[in-house]
Each structure stands twice: as C-alpha cells, then as structure tokens.
Amino acid sequence: MQEISKKDRMKIPRQPMPEQQPDIRNSNFQEVNLGFTEELARMEALRCIQCPKPTCTSGCPVGINIREFINLVAEGDYLGAAAKIKQDNALPAVCGRVCPQEEQCEAVCVVGKKNEPVAIGRLERFVADYEREHVGIRQPEVKPKTGKRVAIIGSGPAGLSCAGDLIQMGHDVTVFEALHELGGVLVYGIPEFRLPKEIVKAEVDGLRKLGVDFQTNAVIGFTDTIDELLANGYDAVFIAVGAGLPYFMNIPGENHNGVYSSNEFLTRVNLMKAYKFPEFDTPVFDCKGKNVAVFGGGNTAMDAVRTSKRLGAKNAYIIYRRSDAEMPARKEEVHHAKEEGIQFLYLENPLEFIGENGWLKQVKLRKMELGEPDASGRRKPVPVPGSEHIMDIDMAVVAIGNGSNPIIQKTTPDIDYNKRGNIVVDEATMKTSKKGVFAGGDIVTGGATVILAMGAGRKAAAAINNYLSV
Amino acid sequence: MIFFWVGRQNIVLSFLLLKKYICRNFFYNNLHKFMYKIKSAEFLAPGIKRFVIEAPKIAAKRKAGQFVIIRVDSSGERIPLTIADSNAAEGTITIIVQGIGKTTKQLNGLNSGDCISDVVGPLGKPSHIEYFGTAVSIGGGVGTAIAFPTAVALKQAGNHTISIIGGRSKELVLLEDELKIICDEVYPTTDDGSYGFHGFVTQKLQQLIDSGRKIDFVLAIGPIPMMKAIAEVTRPYGIKTVVSLNPVMVDGTGMCGGCRATVDNKTVFVCVDGPEFDAHQVDFDLLVQRNMTYTADEKKSLEKHECRLNSLN
C-alpha cells in the first residue's frame, strides 16, 4: 500500500459519504450520513500523503495526531487509530460528526491545495464507530485513587471530556446535570439525524464504568450552590454549564403562539422526543403542511429548519440577514439542508410578527444589503429603505444565538463575569476568580463548537490535576 | 440475586433492605439513578391529590413560593408544580395535584411506594415576604394549596392574615382546617352556596374592603380569570397584589423561553423571574393565549390515556 506514489495518492478523488436520499431523509429522524465502509475508509486514508511536516494537526483545536491515525487506518489498524485519536480527543464519534472540519483540519490540509482535502472528519467518525461497534468503547487505565474529589457542573462536551480525563488521573468525579438526561447540547440541541443519542449514551456509559458519578436533576445554584459543594468535600469545581439563555429579537409580536426560541423547539423535539408524540407526551407545534421560518444562519438554525421539514413543513425557510457567504453554519449542514428542500432567503430582516387571535400568521420583513465589515469581520447588513414586505408563516424559530444562563452568576457573586455574562478565566489554567473553581466551554466563550468545549474540558482537567497535586 | 441460596429468612431480609430502592410502579429500576419515592398519597377532594415525596435535597433548600418540575416516567413531559410544604428533617416535599390532563391524571393514579422518574428543584424565586400589616391570601380551587405556604410565611412575618378559600362546591374547599390553625380569619366561599359565603372570592374580598377593613397586601392564586378579576378588585384602591402565574414550561431553569409572559410591558421568563408577579402589571390575556398553544395535543394525549385505562379495566 505504501508503495503508491504521492502523485498517485493525490489523484484519488475524495470518497463519497454514503447518505440517505434527500427526499427520503427529510421526513425521518435517522442519521443522514451512513458512514464509510471499510473499503471507502481505506481508500480515503490512502489519499493522505503523510506530509513530513503536517499542517492538519495545527488546524485541530485539540491537536490530534491526524497523520498518524490516518496511517493506521490505511494499514487496517482501526483500533490503533481510535487509540491514537483518543490521546487528544475524548469523543471522536461526536466530533467526527459535528466538527466544522472545513474550517479546521481540512482547511489546512496540503492535499486540499490541489485537490479536495482528505476527509479527516469522516475517517475520525469511521474509526470511532468501528471501535464502538466491534469491541465497545475501550476503557483506558485508571491511575490509583488520589482521594481528591471534583465536582463538574454540566454534562455537555466540556463536562464529559473533563470528567474522562480526571477519572483517569485517579480523582473522584461527580457530574451534576440540571436536565434529566446526560449530554447537554449533544442531546437537547443537536438532532438525532446528525448525532444519534445512542452514541452519546455509549460515551456516558463508558465514563460511568470508569467510576464517574452522574447526578441528574441537579441545578447547581438552586439544589446546591458552589460554596456548598466546596464546603461538602469537593476539592475543586469545573463550571461547564454552556450557553443556555435564549436570545430573542425583541420585535413586536414575538410572544404570539407559534414563535419559539431554538432552544425550546429543539429541546421539545430532540430531548423530549416530540416527533414521536403522542407515544411521548411532550407536544410541539404541528408543522404538517405549514410554512415555517427559522431566523438565523448558524448550525442551530440549520438544525431547527431541517427538523421542521422532518415534522412535515410544506415550506421550510431560512431567513438570514446577510448572504450565503457570511453564514456561520457548517458547510455540510447547509448543503444537506438545500438538498432536503429548505429554501434560503438571504438579506432579509424581520421587523414584526403579525398574528390573529394570538396565533402567528405573518412576518414583516425588510430587505438588507451588505455594507462595511463589522467587528466580527463580516460585512454588516444595512436596511434598504422602503423594502418592507409581508410573508405568510405559521411557525417561527428564533435561532440567533444563545447567551449564558445566569443561575450560577446570581448564586456565586465572587466569580468574575464579563458584560455578556460569560465567566472570565485565565487562558492557560481555566481558573476563575474564585479559589478552586474553574470554567470552560460556552459559558466562557459564548456559543461556540463542541470541539472547542472539549478542548477546554481537557485543558481544565490538566489544570485541576495540577491544582490538586500541590 | 446473591442472597437467594442462603435460605428463606435471608431472602426476606435482603428484600426488606432492597425495598428502599424498589419502586412498585417501575419494572426496571435504574440502580444508579435516584428515584423519587412517594411516601404518602391521599385525595383531598375529587381529582385533587396530596403527595409527600422523598426529595431530601429539595426539601433542604425549599422556600415558600418555589416549585418543582416533574416528569412521571421516561416518555413523560416536564410540568411545573408548586411545592406546598416541605420537611427538611424528613427529607420530603409535599405537592398537591389537580388531575386535569394526561400527566396530572397519570400522576394522581400513583400511590404510596410508587416512584416518580424526575423531580427537580427548588425552582423559581421564593415569595417576597415582609410585614405588610393585614395580608389576604386568596386561593381558587387547588390554588389554595399553592398559596398555603406563603400564607404560613406571611403569618410568621407578623401579618394579620386573612384567608379566602374559593371552591366551586363544598368538597372543593381545600385545607380549611389547616388554614384555621395558621390564619387569623378564614372565609370559605362556594360558587353554588353549598358551604360558607355564597359567591366568588372576588365578591368576598370586595365585601371585606367595603366593610372598611384596611388591607395592605393580597396574594391571589387560582385559575387565570380569578387572578385577573382579583387584580381588578384591588387596582382602584392601590392595594399591593401578587399572583402566581402558571404558563406551560419545559426546562424550568430559564433555558428555553417557553414560559415567557408580559409583565409591565416587558417579556419575562416566569420560571426564573417569577412565578410571582405584581398582578397589576401582568398581561393575563397573553398568558391565557399562550396556554392554549397545545390544547389540541393535550386533548389527544388525554383521550389516549383514558382509552388505555379503559382497556386495562
């Protein structure tokens, strides 16, 4: 295999990911991507030219040894590849599916300069799934017990990856989760058709087997405060509560029946399984045959609009105030959404929701044009005067971003926050202004990605370990 | 299990030890999940049941006016219920449930020894209690049970407390004996005149005001039309009036905005900004409207539940 020349490797086309057909998958909640077969994975792995100085690793927020793991895949050692990835990434089955690789590792892949980049994410997913399906999630060695206890608040990606590292280092770990299921945004936010909940459950079960204690229905700030945790035997606390405060647009009519925050809509469908109503008791707006508009351009907006399509929406729109080029959503999600029949309306901004008898009926929109770049580097949308028009819609989802849920802030005043409500931490140690308390993930950065949260969780685990060893 | 081979007495002993973890209604107990066991369950009135539930952490923290979110089983929805009482020493909380839709009716079918899958709390801001002077606590139907802890707290703060208990008929007048122990004056009212004052709670309140009583504070909890009507009775006199809102909720921690209401022309999340608000600033019509979002689904769910119950009988 290694006899194939670099030139020939670069001629191999990027292998297609088997997927459900768009007009079938847009009415079911099964996973869209079906995963590489072994043949496809080996062929894709051969495309990697094994650069002597790989740039891909520097594109990865947690620095996975990409060249090495792909080499192991090419050699057929999938379990070895999984172990290699797990040296740096605790949840490859998750990241392989949800990372925006086109902005990270694949964006700097050398093969990508002349051809399409190596499908690093798809290979990561293949390897993680292979391990889980063939041998179960493998248990790494756990060091002898240190006698120290750590409380982790939040069972999302930051909390889970931090728990995974700390338990291996020999500390006792308890993860507190406010909801009744574990996984945070992985279970309430990201839909089943992008990230099957079985995978999250398998990861959590793996952590439980290592000895992590999970407590659901625990709202830290209410059920226990951080001060109480520290007083009751926990030597350190990691705050990983995420970005759990919905932003609304604050336009007239936003409280009409049929206007949802993305958090509510997705929580009803993903966490509470409203798509299986009445087998499951939680209902959600009946989208069948209706017009649904989702406002926003990120992954959450894509998730919401594709979910509404699957719930039977006749017309499912993305309404975004900038243009396609500025949309922050993962490219594959936008691509899949378009294939599934989602209609994209660009350069439109909502002014008012219009209703009848309390029910949403229409939205008043105004056209925008792109002006000078703003602080985020994207061109600022500027209203076009006199361009107001009305559109009929039955349901709206506001997916314009999330802020930090203020429960911890209100109940732990000695932790420093910034103006946006995010916890301020030391970049290197993830320490907050409160002794023994660390923080990471969306509560620090604002709404971001799963991989960044996981990187923060691992960084915090190392810092907490240092703190406890002194 | 491991004890079986050592003889019958040990089987009984091990069963008794494990009984603590066994829930009568759950066939499979997730041993690493805390199950909320019902210690006692009794009907106070037709369709209205009082539960004492083991929830030590919630019992330790809970203050008057706070609520829990409950999920009965793994396919259940999350619903808010006010904590009517708690006992930190025993580690229990008390809730009083009126069976109206599928979930509350399913809950009211549970008994002592059964478990509830998820109970989370205490949620919401506690009631704001201070010395006002003369405080009137008004409960409509199961609202009386919800107002009960705050009535207790008002009395403890030194207020002269008057309790008006509203019920459609005599059997729906709740907690009269309990309130008589705590409050200075108790006035039951019935719509049909079968007991106490014949009329609505609003009329009884107006009667008290008209008789020249100086009233400094009113707490009103019950059906939305009742709370709205009480607000209109007190508005011309400028009497400080507080109500407890009951929107649809999902998470209960301010994460989804499903419970949003308009108070003083601003959007609030009832689960974290409330559930109690200044009655004169609440947009009750919006609350009624938003509560109708799932009426069709609720009907469907209830029909399915009752059909299932009928087929089991």
Short mmCIF file of N, CA and C in Angstrom, two decimals, chain A residues 176 178-181 188 205 208 213-219 222-225 228 244-246 248 250 254-261 263-264 267-268 271-272 277-286 357-359 402 405-407 410, chain B residues 32-34 36 57-58 61 66 71 73-78 102-103 106 117-124 248-262 267 269 272-273 286 289-294 297-298 300-301 304:
data_model
loop_
_atom_site.label_atom_id
_atom_site.label_comp_id
_atom_site.label_asym_id
_atom_site.label_seq_id
_atom_site.Cartn_x
_atom_site.Cartn_y
_atom_site.Cartn_z
N PHE A 176 -22.76 16.99 37.75
CA PHE A 176 -24.13 17.44 38.07
C PHE A 176 -24.79 17.96 36.80
N ALA A 178 -28.46 19.53 35.16
CA ALA A 178 -29.77 20.12 35.51
C ALA A 178 -30.93 19.36 34.88
N LEU A 179 -30.72 18.85 33.66
CA LEU A 179 -31.80 18.14 32.97
C LEU A 179 -31.87 16.69 33.44
N HIS A 180 -32.82 15.93 32.90
CA HIS A 180 -33.00 14.56 33.34
C HIS A 180 -32.22 13.57 32.48
N GLU A 181 -31.56 14.08 31.42
CA GLU A 181 -30.74 13.22 30.57
C GLU A 181 -29.34 13.82 30.54
N TYR A 188 -29.89 17.79 23.81
CA TYR A 188 -31.07 18.64 23.63
C TYR A 188 -30.99 19.49 22.38
N ASP A 205 -21.96 5.93 29.28
CA ASP A 205 -21.84 4.63 29.96
C ASP A 205 -20.38 4.26 30.16
N ARG A 208 -19.16 6.10 33.09
CA ARG A 208 -19.73 5.54 34.31
C ARG A 208 -18.95 4.30 34.72
N ASP A 213 -19.45 9.53 38.71
CA ASP A 213 -20.78 9.54 39.30
C ASP A 213 -21.59 10.63 38.61
N PHE A 214 -22.74 10.28 38.04
CA PHE A 214 -23.58 11.27 37.37
C PHE A 214 -24.83 11.53 38.19
N GLN A 215 -25.15 12.80 38.45
CA GLN A 215 -26.39 13.13 39.14
C GLN A 215 -27.22 14.05 38.25
N THR A 216 -28.36 13.54 37.81
CA THR A 216 -29.26 14.36 37.00
C THR A 216 -30.20 15.12 37.93
N ASN A 217 -31.01 16.00 37.35
CA ASN A 217 -31.96 16.81 38.12
C ASN A 217 -31.27 17.62 39.21
N ALA A 218 -30.04 18.02 38.94
CA ALA A 218 -29.28 18.80 39.93
C ALA A 218 -28.99 20.17 39.31
N VAL A 219 -29.67 21.19 39.78
CA VAL A 219 -29.44 22.53 39.26
C VAL A 219 -28.52 23.24 40.24
N PHE A 222 -29.34 26.26 42.67
CA PHE A 222 -30.61 26.05 43.37
C PHE A 222 -30.54 24.84 44.29
N THR A 223 -30.33 23.66 43.71
CA THR A 223 -30.31 22.44 44.51
C THR A 223 -29.12 22.43 45.47
N ASP A 224 -27.98 22.85 44.97
CA ASP A 224 -26.77 23.05 45.80
C ASP A 224 -26.10 24.29 45.23
N THR A 225 -25.37 25.03 46.07
CA THR A 225 -24.60 26.13 45.48
C THR A 225 -23.14 25.68 45.39
N GLU A 228 -21.51 25.47 48.65
CA GLU A 228 -21.87 24.26 49.39
C GLU A 228 -21.09 23.06 48.88
N GLY A 244 -26.88 28.57 27.86
CA GLY A 244 -28.27 28.16 27.97
C GLY A 244 -29.25 29.29 28.21
N LEU A 245 -29.07 30.43 27.52
CA LEU A 245 -30.02 31.53 27.65
C LEU A 245 -30.43 31.95 26.25
N PRO A 246 -31.70 31.76 25.91
CA PRO A 246 -32.09 32.05 24.52
C PRO A 246 -32.14 33.55 24.26
N PHE A 248 -33.85 36.50 22.05
CA PHE A 248 -34.96 36.82 21.18
C PHE A 248 -34.62 38.11 20.44
N ASN A 250 -36.59 40.67 20.14
CA ASN A 250 -37.25 41.83 20.75
C ASN A 250 -37.96 42.68 19.72
N GLU A 254 -43.47 38.93 19.21
CA GLU A 254 -42.61 37.76 19.41
C GLU A 254 -43.21 36.76 20.40
N ASN A 255 -44.25 37.17 21.13
CA ASN A 255 -44.88 36.26 22.08
C ASN A 255 -46.13 35.59 21.54
N HIS A 256 -46.37 35.71 20.24
CA HIS A 256 -47.51 35.01 19.64
C HIS A 256 -47.30 33.50 19.76
N ASN A 257 -48.42 32.75 19.79
CA ASN A 257 -48.32 31.28 19.77
C ASN A 257 -47.71 30.88 18.43
N GLY A 258 -46.71 30.02 18.48
CA GLY A 258 -46.06 29.61 17.24
C GLY A 258 -44.69 30.23 17.05
N VAL A 259 -44.28 31.12 17.97
CA VAL A 259 -42.92 31.68 17.90
C VAL A 259 -42.10 31.01 19.00
N TYR A 260 -41.04 30.34 18.57
CA TYR A 260 -40.20 29.60 19.51
C TYR A 260 -38.78 30.14 19.55
N SER A 261 -38.11 29.95 20.68
CA SER A 261 -36.65 30.08 20.68
C SER A 261 -36.14 28.75 20.13
N ASN A 263 -33.85 26.97 21.36
CA ASN A 263 -33.68 26.06 22.50
C ASN A 263 -34.97 25.31 22.79
N GLU A 264 -36.09 26.03 22.82
CA GLU A 264 -37.34 25.36 23.16
C GLU A 264 -37.73 24.37 22.07
N THR A 267 -35.30 21.41 22.08
CA THR A 267 -35.44 20.61 23.30
C THR A 267 -36.70 19.76 23.23
N ARG A 268 -37.80 20.34 22.77
CA ARG A 268 -39.03 19.56 22.65
C ARG A 268 -38.83 18.38 21.71
N LEU A 271 -34.76 16.33 22.87
CA LEU A 271 -34.69 15.76 24.22
C LEU A 271 -35.99 15.09 24.61
N MET A 272 -37.11 15.76 24.36
CA MET A 272 -38.40 15.24 24.82
C MET A 272 -39.08 14.38 23.76
N PHE A 277 -44.70 12.21 19.42
CA PHE A 277 -45.98 12.45 20.09
C PHE A 277 -47.09 11.71 19.34
N PRO A 278 -48.07 11.07 19.97
CA PRO A 278 -48.33 11.01 21.41
C PRO A 278 -47.71 9.82 22.14
N GLU A 279 -46.81 9.08 21.48
CA GLU A 279 -46.14 7.99 22.19
C GLU A 279 -45.29 8.60 23.34
N PHE A 280 -44.70 9.77 23.05
CA PHE A 280 -44.06 10.58 24.07
C PHE A 280 -44.97 11.78 24.33
N ASP A 281 -45.02 12.19 25.61
CA ASP A 281 -46.07 13.15 25.98
C ASP A 281 -45.84 14.60 25.58
N THR A 282 -44.61 14.99 25.30
CA THR A 282 -44.37 16.41 25.02
C THR A 282 -44.78 16.75 23.59
N PRO A 283 -45.66 17.73 23.43
CA PRO A 283 -46.05 18.12 22.07
C PRO A 283 -45.12 19.20 21.52
N VAL A 284 -45.24 19.45 20.23
CA VAL A 284 -44.58 20.61 19.61
C VAL A 284 -45.55 21.09 18.54
N PHE A 285 -45.37 22.30 18.09
CA PHE A 285 -46.24 22.87 17.07
C PHE A 285 -46.40 21.90 15.90
N ASP A 286 -47.61 21.74 15.43
CA ASP A 286 -47.87 20.83 14.33
C ASP A 286 -47.47 21.48 13.01
N ASN A 357 -55.80 36.28 16.61
CA ASN A 357 -56.27 35.53 17.78
C ASN A 357 -55.12 34.91 18.57
N GLY A 358 -54.00 35.60 18.60
CA GLY A 358 -52.87 35.11 19.37
C GLY A 358 -51.96 34.16 18.61
N TRP A 359 -52.33 33.73 17.41
CA TRP A 359 -51.52 32.80 16.62
C TRP A 359 -50.75 33.53 15.54
N ASN A 402 -27.18 32.15 21.53
CA ASN A 402 -27.53 31.96 22.93
C ASN A 402 -26.53 32.65 23.83
N ASN A 405 -26.65 31.28 30.73
CA ASN A 405 -27.71 31.20 31.71
C ASN A 405 -27.18 31.78 33.03
N PRO A 406 -27.90 32.73 33.61
CA PRO A 406 -27.35 33.46 34.76
C PRO A 406 -27.48 32.81 36.13
N ILE A 407 -27.95 31.56 36.21
CA ILE A 407 -28.16 30.96 37.53
C ILE A 407 -26.88 30.93 38.35
N LYS A 410 -25.80 34.46 39.45
CA LYS A 410 -26.59 35.07 40.52
C LYS A 410 -26.32 34.42 41.86
N HIS B 32 -28.50 3.25 39.31
CA HIS B 32 -27.65 4.40 39.58
C HIS B 32 -28.38 5.72 39.39
N LYS B 33 -29.72 5.64 39.29
CA LYS B 33 -30.49 6.87 39.18
C LYS B 33 -31.34 7.03 40.43
N PHE B 34 -31.31 8.23 40.99
CA PHE B 34 -32.12 8.48 42.16
C PHE B 34 -33.59 8.52 41.76
N TYR B 36 -37.55 9.17 42.88
CA TYR B 36 -38.28 9.98 43.86
C TYR B 36 -39.49 9.20 44.34
N LYS B 57 -32.74 16.75 48.97
CA LYS B 57 -32.01 17.96 48.61
C LYS B 57 -32.95 19.13 48.39
N ILE B 58 -34.10 18.83 47.78
CA ILE B 58 -35.08 19.88 47.52
C ILE B 58 -35.69 20.35 48.84
N LYS B 61 -33.67 22.91 50.81
CA LYS B 61 -33.46 24.25 50.27
C LYS B 61 -34.73 25.05 50.08
N GLN B 66 -41.77 28.51 45.86
CA GLN B 66 -40.97 27.82 44.85
C GLN B 66 -41.67 26.58 44.32
N ARG B 71 -41.32 14.88 36.05
CA ARG B 71 -41.54 14.03 34.87
C ARG B 71 -41.91 12.66 35.42
N ASP B 73 -42.62 9.56 34.04
CA ASP B 73 -41.86 8.41 33.56
C ASP B 73 -41.05 8.79 32.34
N SER B 74 -40.39 7.80 31.71
CA SER B 74 -39.40 8.13 30.70
C SER B 74 -39.98 8.64 29.39
N SER B 75 -41.29 8.54 29.19
CA SER B 75 -41.85 9.16 27.99
C SER B 75 -42.65 10.39 28.37
N GLY B 76 -42.54 10.78 29.64
CA GLY B 76 -43.37 11.86 30.15
C GLY B 76 -42.91 13.25 29.74
N GLU B 77 -43.83 14.20 29.88
CA GLU B 77 -43.47 15.60 29.67
C GLU B 77 -43.07 16.20 31.01
N ARG B 78 -42.40 17.35 30.95
CA ARG B 78 -41.98 18.04 32.16
C ARG B 78 -43.05 19.07 32.50
N LYS B 102 -53.42 14.62 30.86
CA LYS B 102 -52.86 13.29 30.92
C LYS B 102 -51.84 13.15 32.05
N THR B 103 -50.89 14.06 32.12
CA THR B 103 -49.82 13.91 33.09
C THR B 103 -50.32 14.02 34.52
N GLN B 106 -52.31 10.94 35.28
CA GLN B 106 -51.42 9.79 35.44
C GLN B 106 -50.75 9.85 36.82
N SER B 117 -40.17 9.51 38.14
CA SER B 117 -38.86 9.42 37.49
C SER B 117 -37.97 10.63 37.78
N ASP B 118 -38.49 11.82 37.64
CA ASP B 118 -37.64 13.01 37.80
C ASP B 118 -38.37 14.12 38.55
N VAL B 119 -37.70 14.67 39.54
CA VAL B 119 -38.22 15.84 40.26
C VAL B 119 -37.04 16.79 40.41
N VAL B 120 -37.19 18.00 39.91
CA VAL B 120 -36.05 18.93 40.01
C VAL B 120 -36.48 20.25 40.64
N GLY B 121 -35.65 20.73 41.55
CA GLY B 121 -35.96 21.99 42.22
C GLY B 121 -35.00 22.25 43.35
N PRO B 122 -35.25 23.26 44.22
CA PRO B 122 -36.42 24.13 44.10
C PRO B 122 -36.20 25.23 43.06
N LEU B 123 -37.19 25.48 42.25
CA LEU B 123 -37.07 26.44 41.16
C LEU B 123 -37.90 27.68 41.44
N GLY B 124 -37.54 28.76 40.73
CA GLY B 124 -38.29 29.99 40.86
C GLY B 124 -37.84 30.82 42.04
N VAL B 248 -47.14 27.25 30.50
CA VAL B 248 -46.53 25.97 30.11
C VAL B 248 -45.02 26.13 30.29
N MET B 249 -44.37 25.11 30.84
CA MET B 249 -42.91 25.16 30.99
C MET B 249 -42.28 23.89 30.44
N VAL B 250 -41.00 23.97 30.09
CA VAL B 250 -40.29 22.76 29.67
C VAL B 250 -39.12 22.51 30.63
N ASP B 251 -38.10 23.38 30.61
CA ASP B 251 -36.96 23.07 31.46
C ASP B 251 -37.08 23.66 32.86
N GLY B 252 -37.67 24.86 32.97
CA GLY B 252 -37.86 25.46 34.29
C GLY B 252 -36.65 26.20 34.82
N THR B 253 -35.59 26.31 34.03
CA THR B 253 -34.38 26.98 34.53
C THR B 253 -34.00 28.18 33.67
N GLY B 254 -34.90 28.65 32.83
CA GLY B 254 -34.63 29.84 32.04
C GLY B 254 -33.89 29.58 30.76
N MET B 255 -33.90 28.34 30.32
CA MET B 255 -33.09 28.00 29.15
C MET B 255 -33.88 28.00 27.84
N CYS B 256 -35.22 27.95 27.89
CA CYS B 256 -35.93 27.82 26.62
C CYS B 256 -36.88 28.97 26.29
N GLY B 257 -37.34 29.72 27.27
CA GLY B 257 -38.23 30.83 27.00
C GLY B 257 -39.66 30.43 26.72
N GLY B 258 -39.99 29.15 26.90
CA GLY B 258 -41.35 28.70 26.62
C GLY B 258 -42.38 29.31 27.56
N CYS B 259 -41.91 29.72 28.76
CA CYS B 259 -42.83 30.21 29.78
C CYS B 259 -42.94 31.72 29.75
N ARG B 260 -42.55 32.37 28.65
CA ARG B 260 -42.47 33.81 28.69
C ARG B 260 -43.86 34.45 28.78
N ALA B 261 -43.88 35.52 29.55
CA ALA B 261 -45.10 36.27 29.79
C ALA B 261 -44.73 37.75 29.70
N THR B 262 -45.77 38.60 29.64
CA THR B 262 -45.51 40.03 29.61
C THR B 262 -45.94 40.63 30.93
N THR B 267 -40.99 41.41 28.42
CA THR B 267 -41.04 39.95 28.43
C THR B 267 -40.26 39.43 29.61
N PHE B 269 -39.32 35.62 31.90
CA PHE B 269 -39.42 34.16 31.92
C PHE B 269 -39.99 33.82 33.30
N VAL B 272 -37.83 31.76 36.02
CA VAL B 272 -36.71 32.32 36.78
C VAL B 272 -37.00 33.73 37.29
N ASP B 273 -37.83 34.50 36.61
CA ASP B 273 -38.16 35.84 37.08
C ASP B 273 -39.35 35.78 38.04
N LEU B 286 -52.51 37.54 27.52
CA LEU B 286 -51.42 36.87 26.81
C LEU B 286 -51.16 35.50 27.43
N GLN B 289 -53.75 33.14 26.29
CA GLN B 289 -53.50 32.80 24.88
C GLN B 289 -52.36 31.81 24.74
N ARG B 290 -51.24 32.05 25.40
CA ARG B 290 -50.09 31.17 25.26
C ARG B 290 -50.38 29.79 25.84
N ASN B 291 -51.22 29.75 26.88
CA ASN B 291 -51.57 28.46 27.47
C ASN B 291 -52.44 27.60 26.55
N MET B 292 -52.94 28.20 25.47
CA MET B 292 -53.79 27.43 24.55
C MET B 292 -52.98 26.83 23.41
N THR B 293 -51.66 27.02 23.42
CA THR B 293 -50.84 26.55 22.29
C THR B 293 -51.02 25.06 22.02
N TYR B 294 -51.14 24.27 23.06
CA TYR B 294 -51.17 22.82 22.86
C TYR B 294 -52.51 22.19 23.21
N ASP B 297 -53.30 19.05 21.27
CA ASP B 297 -52.44 17.93 21.63
C ASP B 297 -52.80 17.38 23.00
N GLU B 298 -53.12 18.30 23.93
CA GLU B 298 -53.47 17.87 25.29
C GLU B 298 -54.71 16.98 25.27
N LYS B 300 -55.75 15.15 22.74
CA LYS B 300 -55.37 13.87 22.13
C LYS B 300 -54.69 12.96 23.13
N SER B 301 -53.76 13.55 23.88
CA SER B 301 -52.99 12.81 24.87
C SER B 301 -53.90 12.23 25.95
N LYS B 304 -56.05 9.36 24.65
CA LYS B 304 -55.25 8.14 24.51
C LYS B 304 -55.05 7.50 25.88
#
